Amino acid sequence: MNPRILLVEDEPAISLPLRDRLVRSGFDVEVVDDGNIALERATAEPFSIILLDIQLPGKSGLDVCRDLRQRGIQTPILMLTAFGETSDKVIGLKLGADDYLAKPFDPLELLARIEALLRRTAPTPSTVLTFGPIQIDTRTATVTLNGQPVHLSAREFQLLLYFATRPNQLVTREQLLSEVWGYDASINTRTIDVHIGWLRQKLEQDPKKPTLFVTRIGLGHQFVPPL
Ligand code: CA
């Protein structure tokens, strides 16, 4: 899949040739020319990087940058600053932008900056475990199901991670007690069942007929990843 770029620029004389250049360099590019639409698009869908002009109709690039960071959107942002906006680039970086480039810029330099940002922010492959529609990011302790975030408690996450690193293995209650709960005296096997029940509620297609978190009566539990 090509990296996706959201290009926010209201001057077609800049955005059209730039879009063509980026597409030829192997990126998927969506162009928007309004700050409010940029905020909407960048919140609704994951982009690999956002190229953000400052002077925009609707909402300035600086406000878009600030609002995205306030919403917890961490997509790398490269501000495109016009001549005379040197103080804006400083503000942009303070508001959470990752880099800036002054117009007019050499497209080759822009490409180099984009590649550098993508390298810097790319997750190490081994930190993301994928099981069909389920993705577990061990670095950020986040889980998504069909791309939608799933809220797990810390214990649920530990339990899921324990299973996910042992796909198809039979795991005994004793193992779970010792390695997920650390032999906390206040917990009993019922606690394990309750937590597995919560994982089923959050991740199984039909929690009443679990296929991911399977109980083998008298033996233990098994995480069976979807094919
Ligand atoms: Ca502009």
XYZ file of C-alpha atoms and ligand atoms in Angstrom:
228
model
C 0.000 0.000 0.000
C 1.345 3.445 -0.908
C 1.825 6.006 1.862
C -1.113 8.420 1.864
C -0.502 12.143 1.857
C -3.064 14.781 2.740
C -2.014 17.901 0.846
C -3.666 21.010 2.276
C -3.039 23.921 -0.075
C -5.472 26.464 -1.515
C -3.375 27.623 -4.456
C -3.920 25.299 -7.415
C -0.736 26.640 -9.016
C 1.123 24.934 -6.165
C -1.121 21.993 -5.298
C -1.694 20.588 -8.791
C 1.935 20.202 -9.903
C 2.897 19.094 -6.401
C 0.193 16.417 -6.367
C 1.398 15.077 -9.742
C 4.949 15.022 -8.525
C 4.033 13.127 -5.344
C 1.871 10.623 -7.236
C 4.766 9.953 -9.629
C 6.950 9.345 -6.568
C 4.624 6.587 -5.372
C 2.293 8.353 -2.941
C -1.485 8.391 -2.836
C -2.450 12.049 -2.552
C -5.662 13.730 -1.457
C -5.784 17.497 -1.968
C -7.999 19.786 0.120
C -8.034 23.572 -0.088
C -9.817 24.534 3.137
C -8.689 24.347 6.760
C -11.954 23.003 8.144
C -12.114 20.240 5.554
C -8.474 19.416 6.270
C -9.255 18.975 9.970
C -12.263 16.803 9.140
C -10.366 14.577 6.692
C -7.281 14.180 8.891
C -9.484 13.209 11.837
C -11.664 10.789 9.880
C -8.967 8.774 8.133
C -5.389 7.748 8.716
C -2.820 9.531 6.558
C 0.902 8.826 6.559
C 1.734 12.519 6.496
C 0.020 15.916 6.203
C 1.490 18.752 4.131
C -0.100 21.846 5.574
C -0.176 25.352 4.129
C -0.671 28.136 6.682
C -2.798 30.754 4.908
C -5.991 28.853 4.164
C -9.691 29.607 3.822
C -11.856 28.363 6.684
C -9.170 27.768 9.282
C -5.466 28.549 9.269
C -2.918 25.765 9.017
C -1.661 26.655 12.487
C -5.155 26.145 13.933
C -5.569 22.880 12.020
C -2.265 21.665 13.453
C -3.198 22.630 17.007
C -6.688 21.101 16.760
C -5.359 17.827 15.363
C -2.857 17.461 18.201
C -5.562 18.335 20.744
C -7.669 15.546 19.301
C -4.766 13.158 19.770
C -4.071 12.775 16.052
C -0.324 12.159 15.796
C 0.037 12.091 11.993
C 3.329 13.772 11.045
C 2.754 17.338 9.850
C 5.049 19.265 7.540
C 4.102 22.946 7.400
C 4.497 24.780 4.112
C 5.311 28.362 4.994
C 5.196 31.279 2.587
C 7.741 34.079 2.361
C 7.444 36.366 5.361
C 5.905 33.695 7.608
C 9.138 32.806 9.366
C 7.613 33.384 12.814
C 4.723 31.128 11.812
C 7.048 28.199 11.349
C 8.247 28.572 14.915
C 4.649 28.711 16.156
C 3.823 25.702 13.974
C 6.536 23.620 15.571
C 5.343 24.671 19.013
C 1.809 23.629 18.101
C 2.995 20.148 17.223
C 4.177 20.278 13.606
C 7.124 17.994 12.875
C 8.909 19.999 10.199
C 8.480 22.976 7.883
C 9.593 24.045 4.471
C 9.540 27.607 3.114
C 7.940 28.328 -0.243
C 9.088 28.301 -2.931
C 10.740 24.961 -2.300
C 12.623 22.463 -4.402
C 10.329 19.426 -4.872
C 13.342 17.176 -4.339
C 13.913 18.710 -0.937
C 10.250 18.238 -0.066
C 10.459 14.566 -1.077
C 13.561 14.118 1.063
C 11.795 15.691 4.060
C 8.741 13.482 3.545
C 10.885 10.337 3.386
C 12.730 11.398 6.537
C 9.469 11.991 8.435
C 8.022 8.664 7.302
C 11.175 6.848 8.420
C 11.149 8.602 11.763
C 7.537 7.798 12.518
C 7.188 4.321 10.988
C 6.391 1.775 13.688
C 8.923 -1.041 14.002
C 7.151 -3.972 12.333
C 7.626 -6.279 15.298
C 5.658 -3.960 17.578
C 2.395 -4.501 15.720
C 0.763 -7.921 15.930
C -1.988 -8.556 13.418
C -4.604 -11.297 13.705
C -7.190 -10.880 10.967
C -9.202 -7.786 11.906
C -7.356 -7.354 15.213
C -4.224 -5.244 15.497
C -2.231 -4.982 18.697
C 0.393 -2.257 18.950
C 2.668 -3.315 21.780
C 4.552 -0.020 21.711
C 1.534 2.155 22.395
C -0.554 -0.556 24.137
C -3.439 0.068 21.777
C -5.764 -2.372 20.065
C -7.942 -1.916 17.012
C -10.683 -4.112 15.594
C -11.416 -3.496 11.910
C -9.438 -0.269 12.268
C -11.573 1.004 15.151
C -9.929 1.536 18.526
C -10.920 -0.926 21.260
C -10.656 0.277 24.830
C -9.027 -2.284 27.115
C -8.052 -2.026 30.756
C -4.369 -2.524 31.542
C -5.071 -6.067 32.782
C -7.149 -6.940 29.738
C -4.313 -5.695 27.540
C -1.748 -7.802 29.429
C -3.980 -10.836 29.129
C -4.561 -10.268 25.412
C -0.830 -9.807 24.853
C -0.062 -12.992 26.763
C -2.419 -14.941 24.499
C -1.370 -13.120 21.330
C 2.281 -14.021 21.805
C 1.255 -17.690 22.159
C -1.239 -18.268 19.352
C -2.955 -21.674 19.423
C -1.077 -22.732 22.549
C -2.974 -24.239 25.417
C -2.519 -21.952 28.404
C -3.358 -23.172 31.886
C -5.014 -21.134 34.601
C -1.859 -21.522 36.656
C 0.186 -19.921 33.871
C -2.238 -17.003 33.614
C -2.309 -16.552 37.377
C 1.434 -16.515 37.668
C 2.397 -14.625 34.519
C -0.461 -12.143 34.021
C -1.576 -11.623 37.603
C 1.698 -12.431 39.335
C 0.034 -14.686 41.954
C -1.934 -11.852 43.477
C -3.562 -13.574 46.446
C -6.823 -11.668 46.027
C -7.621 -13.179 42.681
C -9.080 -16.550 41.872
C -9.852 -18.489 38.741
C -13.219 -16.743 38.491
C -11.329 -13.486 37.898
C -9.621 -15.059 34.913
C -12.959 -16.136 33.452
C -14.364 -12.649 33.969
C -11.442 -11.024 32.153
C -11.590 -13.505 29.290
C -15.318 -12.758 29.095
C -14.537 -9.058 28.716
C -12.022 -9.738 25.943
C -14.684 -11.813 24.174
C -17.209 -8.991 24.526
C -14.770 -6.551 22.981
C -13.138 -8.651 20.294
C -15.316 -11.634 19.347
C -17.817 -11.442 16.536
C -20.283 -13.378 18.686
C -19.136 -13.344 22.346
C -21.638 -16.112 23.147
C -19.973 -18.412 20.623
C -16.323 -17.560 21.114
C -13.889 -18.598 18.396
C -10.895 -16.460 19.438
C -10.686 -17.122 23.161
C -11.575 -20.773 23.472
C -12.035 -22.534 26.803
C -10.899 -26.150 26.868
C -12.725 -27.537 29.868
C -10.378 -29.055 32.401
C -7.335 -28.023 30.386
C -7.183 -24.249 30.120
C -7.561 -21.572 27.477
C -6.434 -21.137 23.927
C -6.168 -18.087 21.675
C -7.147 -19.179 18.175
C -6.328 -16.389 15.687
C -8.738 -15.922 12.780
C -7.446 -17.248 9.457
Ca -2.372 29.562 1.034
